[in-house]
Amino acid sequence: MSYQVIARKYRPATFADITAQEHITRTIQNSLRMGRLGHGYIFSGLRGVGKTTAARVFAKAVNCQRIIDDPEYLRMVTEPCGECESCRDFDAGTSLNIAEFDAASNNSVDDIRMLRENVRYGPQKGRYRVYIIDEVHMLSIAAFNAFLKTLEEPPAHAIFIFATTELHKIPATIASRCQRFNFKRIPLQDIQKQLQTICDAEEISVEPDALQLVGRKAQGSMRDAQSILDQVIAFSFDRESDGAISYTKVAELLNYIDDDHFFAVTDAVLDSNPANMIDTAQFIIQNGYDEQDFLEKLIEHLRNLLMVQNLRSTRLVERPDAVRERYLQDASRFSPETVMQMIDLLLHTSKELKFQFEYRFRFELALLKLIDIATVKVVTAPAHEPASGQQKKKPVLNR
């Protein structure tokens, strides 16, 4: 049998397995218990957060024979049993009661007309025929209009589930006829926990900081995290070792810029040291890192400082404990106004780099301007002459 990628092998089969979307799974399960199922649903959210997976579990549950026949199981469990004929057909991909359409490649009026013709026929087994339409925002306006009447007065046996990453592109006439569920970005700790579970099941040794780095790279998408983990496992394989996944190997694969380089930038700002700032810029350029990516991560670094300054805590900083401690130490050395001005400069420069030439010079110039911003704040601050015999102190950027 061919290899099955992690994202498919560990795809959730029950509502309980879906990560960080309890507000949606609870609502759907309560609807099943109460027998109050709608005919149209819109699942929206970031890629890879469980929209299509939740739609499949829902479609599996509405026709699960045990849920239909066993009131106690329906009330206490409300999960597809995986053992009845309907569930087995679904798992084998032979169920005629569930149809999936990709609106990206089937977005014409003729495709919707064919779907409308099929909707008329009831289920062969179970209670419902479920139609899952992925990337529904890709339908043309004419296709949406052709579908409107069917959605407004659907057959009693039909349930439509629309999945989309761009809710704003769905016409209001369609959205108003459906129940809308917004899937959340998956928190880093939940992604890290799920990846650790997968590594344990695969008997792979891994460092927690390595999984945290994978989770941060995924930016809230579980599928992205699992795909990256597949790459990391292959990259870490070594015939002479146990293939353990280390932070160093993950950083090498992902071309990750270590936090030390971002602290080097803020240290150069604090020390008013342009030579060190240029050295950091040259390290990024000469080692083949992307300048745009570095600026985006530097903005995140300054954002972390800003969060610590305002919250007096690192609870919103997604970094290892040692790095969090360093943020606590450095946050008091800047003023929030200075940090926000530096962020504004970097945001502007980041936009310019996408469309301008001489991006190397613009990148270096932006880093040097950070020193200028901080220096101006110190120069314009009220000066207080030290008393006689006292040593003049170095200005600290916290006012």
mmCIF file of C-alpha atoms in Angstrom:
data_model
loop_
_atom_site.group_PDB
_atom_site.id
_atom_site.type_symbol
_atom_site.label_atom_id
_atom_site.label_comp_id
_atom_site.label_asym_id
_atom_site.label_seq_id
_atom_site.Cartn_x
_atom_site.Cartn_y
_atom_site.Cartn_z
ATOM 1 C CA MET A 1 0.000 0.000 0.000
ATOM 2 C CA SER A 2 1.310 3.484 -0.882
ATOM 3 C CA TYR A 3 2.291 5.941 1.817
ATOM 4 C CA GLN A 4 -0.487 8.104 3.194
ATOM 5 C CA VAL A 5 0.503 11.621 4.216
ATOM 6 C CA ILE A 6 0.004 12.666 7.842
ATOM 7 C CA ALA A 7 -2.747 15.170 7.028
ATOM 8 C CA ARG A 8 -4.883 12.340 5.578
ATOM 9 C CA LYS A 9 -3.820 9.562 7.911
ATOM 10 C CA TYR A 10 -4.723 11.548 11.036
ATOM 11 C CA ARG A 11 -7.751 13.349 9.645
ATOM 12 C CA PRO A 12 -10.460 13.585 12.366
ATOM 13 C CA ALA A 13 -13.224 11.001 12.109
ATOM 14 C CA THR A 14 -15.425 12.338 14.935
ATOM 15 C CA PHE A 15 -16.501 15.714 16.288
ATOM 16 C CA ALA A 16 -14.311 15.168 19.361
ATOM 17 C CA ASP A 17 -11.199 14.847 17.169
ATOM 18 C CA ILE A 18 -11.680 18.273 15.544
ATOM 19 C CA THR A 19 -9.243 20.672 17.197
ATOM 20 C CA ALA A 20 -10.177 24.078 18.656
ATOM 21 C CA GLN A 21 -13.640 24.314 17.042
ATOM 22 C CA GLU A 22 -15.764 23.309 20.034
ATOM 23 C CA HIS A 23 -18.188 26.210 19.488
ATOM 24 C CA ILE A 24 -19.125 24.641 16.148
ATOM 25 C CA THR A 25 -19.070 20.932 16.992
ATOM 26 C CA ARG A 26 -21.174 21.541 20.112
ATOM 27 C CA THR A 27 -23.813 23.449 18.112
ATOM 28 C CA ILE A 28 -24.012 20.737 15.458
ATOM 29 C CA GLN A 29 -24.244 17.928 18.031
ATOM 30 C CA ASN A 30 -27.013 19.752 19.900
ATOM 31 C CA SER A 31 -28.875 20.193 16.600
ATOM 32 C CA LEU A 32 -28.645 16.433 16.065
ATOM 33 C CA ARG A 33 -29.919 15.726 19.576
ATOM 34 C CA MET A 34 -32.847 18.118 19.173
ATOM 35 C CA GLY A 35 -33.644 17.081 15.610
ATOM 36 C CA ARG A 36 -33.342 20.715 14.477
ATOM 37 C CA LEU A 37 -31.207 20.349 11.359
ATOM 38 C CA GLY A 38 -31.043 23.173 8.854
ATOM 39 C CA HIS A 39 -30.932 22.734 5.100
ATOM 40 C CA GLY A 40 -28.035 25.115 4.452
ATOM 41 C CA TYR A 41 -24.743 25.726 6.263
ATOM 42 C CA ILE A 42 -21.745 27.930 5.488
ATOM 43 C CA PHE A 43 -18.407 26.910 7.023
ATOM 44 C CA SER A 44 -15.902 29.755 6.669
ATOM 45 C CA GLY A 45 -12.388 30.314 7.943
ATOM 46 C CA LEU A 46 -8.669 30.055 7.278
ATOM 47 C CA ARG A 47 -7.348 27.188 5.159
ATOM 48 C CA GLY A 48 -6.642 23.949 7.013
ATOM 49 C CA VAL A 49 -8.669 24.634 10.175
ATOM 50 C CA GLY A 50 -11.205 21.815 9.690
ATOM 51 C CA LYS A 51 -14.036 23.159 7.519
ATOM 52 C CA THR A 52 -14.297 20.268 5.056
ATOM 53 C CA THR A 53 -13.452 17.745 7.771
ATOM 54 C CA ALA A 54 -16.296 19.016 9.970
ATOM 55 C CA ALA A 55 -18.635 18.906 6.975
ATOM 56 C CA ARG A 56 -17.739 15.251 6.346
ATOM 57 C CA VAL A 57 -18.206 14.246 9.978
ATOM 58 C CA PHE A 58 -21.558 16.057 10.001
ATOM 59 C CA ALA A 59 -22.610 14.293 6.789
ATOM 60 C CA LYS A 60 -21.568 10.979 8.276
ATOM 61 C CA ALA A 61 -23.459 11.617 11.515
ATOM 62 C CA VAL A 62 -26.845 12.541 10.004
ATOM 63 C CA ASN A 63 -27.095 9.100 8.350
ATOM 64 C CA CYS A 64 -25.441 7.020 11.097
ATOM 65 C CA GLN A 65 -27.847 4.164 11.809
ATOM 66 C CA ARG A 66 -26.964 3.995 15.482
ATOM 67 C CA ILE A 67 -27.711 7.706 15.968
ATOM 68 C CA ILE A 68 -31.063 7.184 14.200
ATOM 69 C CA ASP A 69 -32.089 4.021 16.072
ATOM 70 C CA ASP A 70 -30.578 4.462 19.562
ATOM 71 C CA PRO A 71 -31.995 7.482 21.479
ATOM 72 C CA GLU A 72 -29.603 6.921 24.385
ATOM 73 C CA TYR A 73 -26.577 6.898 22.082
ATOM 74 C CA LEU A 74 -27.889 10.020 20.353
ATOM 75 C CA ARG A 75 -28.298 11.840 23.671
ATOM 76 C CA MET A 76 -25.049 10.767 25.347
ATOM 77 C CA VAL A 77 -22.555 10.304 22.505
ATOM 78 C CA THR A 78 -23.789 11.979 19.298
ATOM 79 C CA GLU A 79 -20.855 10.792 17.217
ATOM 80 C CA PRO A 80 -20.872 8.678 14.029
ATOM 81 C CA CYS A 81 -20.375 5.115 15.256
ATOM 82 C CA GLY A 82 -18.088 4.036 12.410
ATOM 83 C CA GLU A 83 -19.590 0.529 12.549
ATOM 84 C CA CYS A 84 -23.003 0.689 10.867
ATOM 85 C CA GLU A 85 -23.444 0.127 7.132
ATOM 86 C CA SER A 86 -23.814 3.843 6.416
ATOM 87 C CA CYS A 87 -20.593 4.729 8.262
ATOM 88 C CA ARG A 88 -18.690 1.899 6.585
ATOM 89 C CA ASP A 89 -19.870 3.033 3.145
ATOM 90 C CA PHE A 90 -18.753 6.562 3.957
ATOM 91 C CA ASP A 91 -15.309 5.406 5.100
ATOM 92 C CA ALA A 92 -14.926 3.295 1.955
ATOM 93 C CA GLY A 93 -15.955 6.223 -0.264
ATOM 94 C CA THR A 94 -18.946 4.362 -1.702
ATOM 95 C CA SER A 95 -21.800 6.200 0.011
ATOM 96 C CA LEU A 96 -24.372 7.584 -2.428
ATOM 97 C CA ASN A 97 -25.827 9.899 0.200
ATOM 98 C CA ILE A 98 -22.827 12.222 0.305
ATOM 99 C CA ALA A 99 -21.646 14.232 -2.680
ATOM 100 C CA GLU A 100 -18.663 16.593 -2.775
ATOM 101 C CA PHE A 101 -18.213 19.292 -5.385
ATOM 102 C CA ASP A 102 -15.223 21.510 -6.031
ATOM 103 C CA ALA A 103 -16.635 24.889 -6.989
ATOM 104 C CA ALA A 104 -13.246 26.021 -8.241
ATOM 105 C CA SER A 105 -13.497 23.662 -11.232
ATOM 106 C CA ASN A 106 -17.302 23.250 -11.404
ATOM 107 C CA ASN A 107 -18.483 26.835 -11.213
ATOM 108 C CA SER A 108 -20.748 27.270 -14.220
ATOM 109 C CA VAL A 109 -24.515 27.486 -14.482
ATOM 110 C CA ASP A 110 -24.606 24.063 -16.189
ATOM 111 C CA ASP A 111 -22.824 22.476 -13.193
ATOM 112 C CA ILE A 112 -25.421 23.932 -10.808
ATOM 113 C CA ARG A 113 -28.272 22.799 -13.039
ATOM 114 C CA MET A 114 -26.931 19.264 -12.950
ATOM 115 C CA LEU A 115 -26.713 19.506 -9.145
ATOM 116 C CA ARG A 116 -30.333 20.713 -8.996
ATOM 117 C CA GLU A 117 -31.435 17.714 -11.045
ATOM 118 C CA ASN A 118 -29.674 15.316 -8.648
ATOM 119 C CA VAL A 119 -31.171 16.986 -5.560
ATOM 120 C CA ARG A 120 -34.638 15.778 -6.527
ATOM 121 C CA TYR A 121 -33.721 12.150 -5.797
ATOM 122 C CA GLY A 122 -33.952 11.006 -2.192
ATOM 123 C CA PRO A 123 -31.386 8.955 -0.244
ATOM 124 C CA GLN A 124 -31.128 5.211 -0.859
ATOM 125 C CA LYS A 125 -30.253 4.560 2.780
ATOM 126 C CA GLY A 126 -30.555 6.790 5.810
ATOM 127 C CA ARG A 127 -32.406 10.083 6.033
ATOM 128 C CA TYR A 128 -30.473 12.713 4.110
ATOM 129 C CA ARG A 129 -28.450 13.404 1.017
ATOM 130 C CA VAL A 130 -25.666 15.809 1.933
ATOM 131 C CA TYR A 131 -23.992 18.056 -0.649
ATOM 132 C CA ILE A 132 -20.610 19.497 0.349
ATOM 133 C CA ILE A 133 -19.525 22.328 -1.962
ATOM 134 C CA ASP A 134 -15.903 23.326 -1.345
ATOM 135 C CA GLU A 135 -14.512 26.765 -2.264
ATOM 136 C CA VAL A 136 -18.065 27.914 -2.906
ATOM 137 C CA HIS A 137 -16.953 31.537 -3.369
ATOM 138 C CA MET A 138 -15.552 30.474 -6.764
ATOM 139 C CA LEU A 139 -19.053 30.057 -8.224
ATOM 140 C CA SER A 140 -20.036 32.632 -10.796
ATOM 141 C CA ILE A 141 -22.830 35.109 -10.051
ATOM 142 C CA ALA A 142 -25.022 33.338 -12.598
ATOM 143 C CA ALA A 143 -24.351 29.998 -10.863
ATOM 144 C CA PHE A 144 -25.292 31.480 -7.492
ATOM 145 C CA ASN A 145 -28.509 32.836 -8.960
ATOM 146 C CA ALA A 146 -29.325 29.465 -10.533
ATOM 147 C CA PHE A 147 -28.890 27.819 -7.133
ATOM 148 C CA LEU A 148 -30.965 30.360 -5.191
ATOM 149 C CA LYS A 149 -34.414 28.797 -5.678
ATOM 150 C CA THR A 150 -33.202 25.320 -4.723
ATOM 151 C CA LEU A 151 -31.623 26.679 -1.559
ATOM 152 C CA GLU A 152 -34.739 28.634 -0.668
ATOM 153 C CA GLU A 153 -37.117 25.660 -1.045
ATOM 154 C CA PRO A 154 -34.972 22.520 -0.865
ATOM 155 C CA PRO A 155 -36.332 18.971 -0.649
ATOM 156 C CA ALA A 156 -36.730 17.724 2.926
ATOM 157 C CA HIS A 157 -33.980 15.145 2.423
ATOM 158 C CA ALA A 158 -31.295 17.602 1.231
ATOM 159 C CA ILE A 159 -28.612 19.343 3.300
ATOM 160 C CA PHE A 160 -26.134 21.739 1.684
ATOM 161 C CA ILE A 161 -22.798 22.563 3.332
ATOM 162 C CA PHE A 162 -20.732 25.323 1.739
ATOM 163 C CA ALA A 163 -17.061 25.648 2.678
ATOM 164 C CA THR A 164 -15.141 28.832 1.890
ATOM 165 C CA THR A 165 -12.063 30.807 2.851
ATOM 166 C CA GLU A 166 -13.609 34.048 1.565
ATOM 167 C CA LEU A 167 -17.014 34.572 3.136
ATOM 168 C CA HIS A 168 -17.313 38.137 1.831
ATOM 169 C CA LYS A 169 -17.525 36.833 -1.765
ATOM 170 C CA ILE A 170 -20.734 34.900 -1.124
ATOM 171 C CA PRO A 171 -23.829 36.908 -2.157
ATOM 172 C CA ALA A 172 -26.045 38.066 0.702
ATOM 173 C CA THR A 173 -29.003 36.303 -0.901
ATOM 174 C CA ILE A 174 -27.207 32.969 -0.414
ATOM 175 C CA ALA A 175 -25.680 33.717 2.998
ATOM 176 C CA SER A 176 -28.993 34.857 4.472
ATOM 177 C CA ARG A 177 -30.549 31.453 3.746
ATOM 178 C CA CYS A 178 -27.853 29.491 5.588
ATOM 179 C CA GLN A 179 -26.538 29.032 9.094
ATOM 180 C CA ARG A 180 -23.041 30.502 9.234
ATOM 181 C CA PHE A 181 -20.183 29.001 11.238
ATOM 182 C CA ASN A 182 -16.847 30.805 11.443
ATOM 183 C CA PHE A 183 -13.913 28.472 12.121
ATOM 184 C CA LYS A 184 -11.214 29.940 14.355
ATOM 185 C CA ARG A 185 -7.503 30.054 13.717
ATOM 186 C CA ILE A 186 -6.084 27.121 15.720
ATOM 187 C CA PRO A 187 -3.995 28.253 18.741
ATOM 188 C CA LEU A 188 -0.321 27.370 18.719
ATOM 189 C CA GLN A 189 -0.511 25.202 21.844
ATOM 190 C CA ASP A 190 -3.294 23.092 20.291
ATOM 191 C CA ILE A 191 -1.286 22.581 17.107
ATOM 192 C CA GLN A 192 1.790 21.659 19.127
ATOM 193 C CA LYS A 193 -0.210 19.178 21.225
ATOM 194 C CA GLN A 194 -1.674 17.488 18.137
ATOM 195 C CA LEU A 195 1.742 17.254 16.452
ATOM 196 C CA GLN A 196 3.172 15.686 19.621
ATOM 197 C CA THR A 197 0.352 13.103 19.578
ATOM 198 C CA ILE A 198 1.175 12.258 15.961
ATOM 199 C CA CYS A 199 4.897 11.927 16.711
ATOM 200 C CA ASP A 200 4.132 9.635 19.652
ATOM 201 C CA ALA A 201 1.930 7.462 17.430
ATOM 202 C CA GLU A 202 4.651 7.333 14.765
ATOM 203 C CA GLU A 203 7.298 6.615 17.450
ATOM 204 C CA ILE A 204 9.343 9.660 16.493
ATOM 205 C CA SER A 205 11.484 11.483 19.038
ATOM 206 C CA VAL A 206 11.061 15.256 18.845
ATOM 207 C CA GLU A 207 12.047 18.350 20.810
ATOM 208 C CA PRO A 208 9.105 20.497 22.045
ATOM 209 C CA ASP A 209 10.747 23.673 20.716
ATOM 210 C CA ALA A 210 10.936 22.052 17.274
ATOM 211 C CA LEU A 211 7.186 21.406 17.249
ATOM 212 C CA GLN A 212 6.533 24.940 18.427
ATOM 213 C CA LEU A 213 8.539 26.243 15.481
ATOM 214 C CA VAL A 214 6.498 24.071 13.084
ATOM 215 C CA GLY A 215 3.288 25.384 14.653
ATOM 216 C CA ARG A 216 4.394 28.992 14.320
ATOM 217 C CA LYS A 217 5.255 28.452 10.661
ATOM 218 C CA ALA A 218 1.752 27.026 10.054
ATOM 219 C CA GLN A 219 0.131 30.259 11.319
ATOM 220 C CA GLY A 220 -2.996 28.656 12.733
ATOM 221 C CA SER A 221 -3.552 26.007 10.049
ATOM 222 C CA MET A 222 -3.493 22.398 11.265
ATOM 223 C CA ARG A 223 -3.162 20.998 7.752
ATOM 224 C CA ASP A 224 -0.184 23.246 7.027
ATOM 225 C CA ALA A 225 1.441 22.127 10.290
ATOM 226 C CA GLN A 226 0.947 18.458 9.427
ATOM 227 C CA SER A 227 2.362 18.965 5.927
ATOM 228 C CA ILE A 228 5.418 20.706 7.368
ATOM 229 C CA LEU A 229 5.817 17.862 9.877
ATOM 230 C CA ASP A 230 5.913 15.393 6.965
ATOM 231 C CA GLN A 231 8.776 17.389 5.446
ATOM 232 C CA VAL A 232 10.595 17.650 8.760
ATOM 233 C CA ILE A 233 10.415 13.879 9.337
ATOM 234 C CA ALA A 234 11.918 13.205 5.904
ATOM 235 C CA PHE A 235 14.615 15.846 6.383
ATOM 236 C CA SER A 236 15.564 14.538 9.844
ATOM 237 C CA PHE A 237 15.995 10.935 8.685
ATOM 238 C CA ASP A 238 19.574 9.760 9.097
ATOM 239 C CA ARG A 239 20.757 6.176 8.616
ATOM 240 C CA GLU A 240 23.338 6.642 11.339
ATOM 241 C CA SER A 241 20.966 8.018 13.991
ATOM 242 C CA ASP A 242 17.450 7.504 15.299
ATOM 243 C CA GLY A 243 16.004 10.255 13.110
ATOM 244 C CA ALA A 244 15.089 12.463 16.071
ATOM 245 C CA ILE A 245 13.640 15.855 15.184
ATOM 246 C CA SER A 246 15.607 18.712 16.717
ATOM 247 C CA TYR A 247 15.012 22.463 16.771
ATOM 248 C CA THR A 248 18.210 22.941 14.735
ATOM 249 C CA LYS A 249 17.040 20.619 11.940
ATOM 250 C CA VAL A 250 13.626 22.270 11.732
ATOM 251 C CA ALA A 251 15.180 25.738 11.615
ATOM 252 C CA GLU A 252 17.520 24.597 8.849
ATOM 253 C CA LEU A 253 14.722 23.102 6.755
ATOM 254 C CA LEU A 254 12.388 26.066 7.148
ATOM 255 C CA ASN A 255 15.196 28.577 6.582
ATOM 256 C CA TYR A 256 14.174 30.074 9.919
ATOM 257 C CA ILE A 257 15.886 33.213 11.179
ATOM 258 C CA ASP A 258 16.726 32.769 14.856
ATOM 259 C CA ASP A 259 15.328 35.196 17.422
ATOM 260 C CA ASP A 260 18.876 36.263 18.315
ATOM 261 C CA HIS A 261 19.078 38.251 15.075
ATOM 262 C CA PHE A 262 15.951 40.238 15.911
ATOM 263 C CA PHE A 263 17.291 40.991 19.366
ATOM 264 C CA ALA A 264 20.529 42.045 17.654
ATOM 265 C CA VAL A 265 18.511 44.683 15.774
ATOM 266 C CA THR A 266 16.886 46.091 18.909
ATOM 267 C CA ASP A 267 20.217 45.947 20.772
ATOM 268 C CA ALA A 268 21.805 48.008 18.007
ATOM 269 C CA VAL A 269 18.954 50.509 18.338
ATOM 270 C CA LEU A 270 19.443 50.763 22.102
ATOM 271 C CA ASP A 271 23.209 51.160 21.741
ATOM 272 C CA SER A 272 22.901 53.588 18.794
ATOM 273 C CA ASN A 273 25.341 51.324 16.986
ATOM 274 C CA PRO A 274 24.959 51.534 13.174
ATOM 275 C CA ALA A 275 27.962 49.248 12.608
ATOM 276 C CA ASN A 276 26.269 46.345 14.403
ATOM 277 C CA MET A 277 23.035 47.079 12.535
ATOM 278 C CA ILE A 278 24.829 46.872 9.180
ATOM 279 C CA ASP A 279 26.491 43.614 10.258
ATOM 280 C CA THR A 280 23.065 42.129 10.970
ATOM 281 C CA ALA A 281 21.766 43.316 7.592
ATOM 282 C CA GLN A 282 24.761 41.764 5.827
ATOM 283 C CA PHE A 283 24.235 38.455 7.648
ATOM 284 C CA ILE A 284 20.665 38.299 6.324
ATOM 285 C CA ILE A 285 21.698 39.191 2.771
ATOM 286 C CA GLN A 286 24.801 37.006 2.522
ATOM 287 C CA ASN A 287 23.111 33.905 3.960
ATOM 288 C CA GLY A 288 20.328 34.030 1.407
ATOM 289 C CA TYR A 289 17.473 34.965 3.727
ATOM 290 C CA ASP A 290 14.584 36.874 2.227
ATOM 291 C CA GLU A 291 14.656 40.558 3.252
ATOM 292 C CA GLN A 292 10.873 40.822 3.040
ATOM 293 C CA ASP A 293 10.460 37.834 5.325
ATOM 294 C CA PHE A 294 12.991 39.255 7.787
ATOM 295 C CA LEU A 295 11.134 42.567 7.996
ATOM 296 C CA GLU A 296 7.827 40.772 8.595
ATOM 297 C CA LYS A 297 9.351 38.751 11.419
ATOM 298 C CA LEU A 298 11.037 41.878 12.818
ATOM 299 C CA ILE A 299 7.596 43.508 12.928
ATOM 300 C CA GLU A 300 6.373 40.479 14.893
ATOM 301 C CA HIS A 301 9.382 40.885 17.218
ATOM 302 C CA LEU A 302 8.458 44.516 17.901
ATOM 303 C CA ARG A 303 4.837 43.503 18.324
ATOM 304 C CA ASN A 304 5.932 41.099 21.064
ATOM 305 C CA LEU A 305 7.748 43.945 22.833
ATOM 306 C CA LEU A 306 4.613 46.059 22.570
ATOM 307 C CA MET A 307 2.434 43.319 24.043
ATOM 308 C CA VAL A 308 4.789 42.859 26.996
ATOM 309 C CA GLN A 309 4.861 46.610 27.598
ATOM 310 C CA ASN A 310 1.070 46.882 27.675
ATOM 311 C CA LEU A 311 0.238 43.649 29.485
ATOM 312 C CA ARG A 312 3.276 43.396 31.780
ATOM 313 C CA SER A 313 3.207 39.743 30.773
ATOM 314 C CA THR A 314 4.419 37.412 28.015
ATOM 315 C CA ARG A 315 1.183 35.418 27.760
ATOM 316 C CA LEU A 316 0.642 36.593 24.156
ATOM 317 C CA VAL A 317 4.231 35.889 23.102
ATOM 318 C CA GLU A 318 4.516 32.524 21.341
ATOM 319 C CA ARG A 319 8.127 31.714 22.089
ATOM 320 C CA PRO A 320 10.153 29.323 24.317
ATOM 321 C CA ASP A 321 10.492 30.331 27.970
ATOM 322 C CA ALA A 322 14.092 31.566 27.620
ATOM 323 C CA VAL A 323 13.094 33.944 24.806
ATOM 324 C CA ARG A 324 10.078 35.157 26.771
ATOM 325 C CA GLU A 325 12.339 36.087 29.652
ATOM 326 C CA ARG A 326 14.454 38.154 27.293
ATOM 327 C CA TYR A 327 11.364 40.013 26.087
ATOM 328 C CA LEU A 328 10.534 40.869 29.696
ATOM 329 C CA GLN A 329 13.994 42.334 30.158
ATOM 330 C CA ASP A 330 14.057 44.358 26.925
ATOM 331 C CA ALA A 331 10.479 45.682 26.997
ATOM 332 C CA SER A 332 11.253 48.224 29.728
ATOM 333 C CA ARG A 333 14.142 49.690 27.732
ATOM 334 C CA PHE A 334 11.853 51.105 25.024
ATOM 335 C CA SER A 335 8.863 53.392 25.183
ATOM 336 C CA PRO A 336 5.661 52.160 23.501
ATOM 337 C CA GLU A 337 5.717 55.276 21.282
ATOM 338 C CA THR A 338 9.170 54.389 19.974
ATOM 339 C CA VAL A 339 8.177 50.797 19.254
ATOM 340 C CA MET A 340 5.052 51.891 17.378
ATOM 341 C CA GLN A 341 7.048 54.359 15.275
ATOM 342 C CA MET A 342 9.523 51.633 14.367
ATOM 343 C CA ILE A 343 6.653 49.307 13.401
ATOM 344 C CA ASP A 344 5.133 52.016 11.180
ATOM 345 C CA LEU A 345 8.471 52.469 9.401
ATOM 346 C CA LEU A 346 8.875 48.719 8.826
ATOM 347 C CA LEU A 347 5.301 48.325 7.562
ATOM 348 C CA HIS A 348 5.887 51.105 5.039
ATOM 349 C CA THR A 349 9.226 49.647 3.967
ATOM 350 C CA SER A 350 7.747 46.155 3.656
ATOM 351 C CA LYS A 351 5.195 47.490 1.171
ATOM 352 C CA GLU A 352 7.878 49.343 -0.794
ATOM 353 C CA LEU A 353 10.121 46.282 -1.148
ATOM 354 C CA LYS A 354 7.406 44.457 -3.089
ATOM 355 C CA PHE A 355 7.378 47.028 -5.892
ATOM 356 C CA GLN A 356 10.665 48.964 -5.773
ATOM 357 C CA PHE A 357 14.149 48.347 -7.140
ATOM 358 C CA GLU A 358 17.334 48.494 -5.065
ATOM 359 C CA TYR A 359 15.644 46.512 -2.348
ATOM 360 C CA ARG A 360 18.981 45.663 -0.721
ATOM 361 C CA PHE A 361 19.783 49.323 -0.073
ATOM 362 C CA ARG A 362 16.205 50.038 1.046
ATOM 363 C CA PHE A 363 16.421 47.135 3.474
ATOM 364 C CA GLU A 364 19.682 48.416 4.969
ATOM 365 C CA LEU A 365 18.359 51.970 5.087
ATOM 366 C CA ALA A 366 15.215 50.896 6.956
ATOM 367 C CA LEU A 367 17.267 49.195 9.660
ATOM 368 C CA LEU A 368 19.471 52.266 10.069
ATOM 369 C CA LYS A 369 16.410 54.505 10.309
ATOM 370 C CA LEU A 370 15.301 52.493 13.362
ATOM 371 C CA ILE A 371 18.332 53.897 15.195
ATOM 372 C CA ASP A 372 17.400 57.388 14.024
ATOM 373 C CA ILE A 373 13.853 57.039 15.392
ATOM 374 C CA ALA A 374 15.083 56.003 18.810
ATOM 375 C CA THR A 375 17.826 58.660 18.880
ATOM 376 C CA VAL A 376 15.366 61.450 18.105
ATOM 377 C CA LYS A 377 13.198 60.316 21.011
ATOM 378 C CA VAL A 378 16.167 60.620 23.364
ATOM 379 C CA VAL A 379 17.424 63.969 22.008
ATOM 380 C CA THR A 380 14.019 65.648 22.224
ATOM 381 C CA ALA A 381 13.323 64.360 25.729
ATOM 382 C CA PRO A 382 13.665 66.934 28.562
ATOM 383 C CA ALA A 383 17.267 67.079 29.686
ATOM 384 C CA HIS A 384 18.171 67.052 33.386
ATOM 385 C CA GLU A 385 21.697 67.981 34.334
ATOM 386 C CA PRO A 386 23.196 65.688 36.970
ATOM 387 C CA ALA A 387 24.013 67.142 40.349
ATOM 388 C CA SER A 388 27.599 68.074 41.116
ATOM 389 C CA GLY A 389 29.774 64.992 41.598
ATOM 390 C CA GLN A 390 27.223 62.628 40.017
ATOM 391 C CA GLN A 391 28.069 60.585 36.909
ATOM 392 C CA LYS A 392 25.924 61.258 33.850
ATOM 393 C CA LYS A 393 23.819 58.171 33.051
ATOM 394 C CA LYS A 394 23.229 56.669 29.620
ATOM 395 C CA PRO A 395 19.678 57.500 28.405
ATOM 396 C CA VAL A 396 17.189 54.652 28.500
ATOM 397 C CA LEU A 397 14.358 54.560 25.923
ATOM 398 C CA ASN A 398 11.491 54.142 28.366
ATOM 399 C CA ARG A 399 10.001 57.632 28.509
#
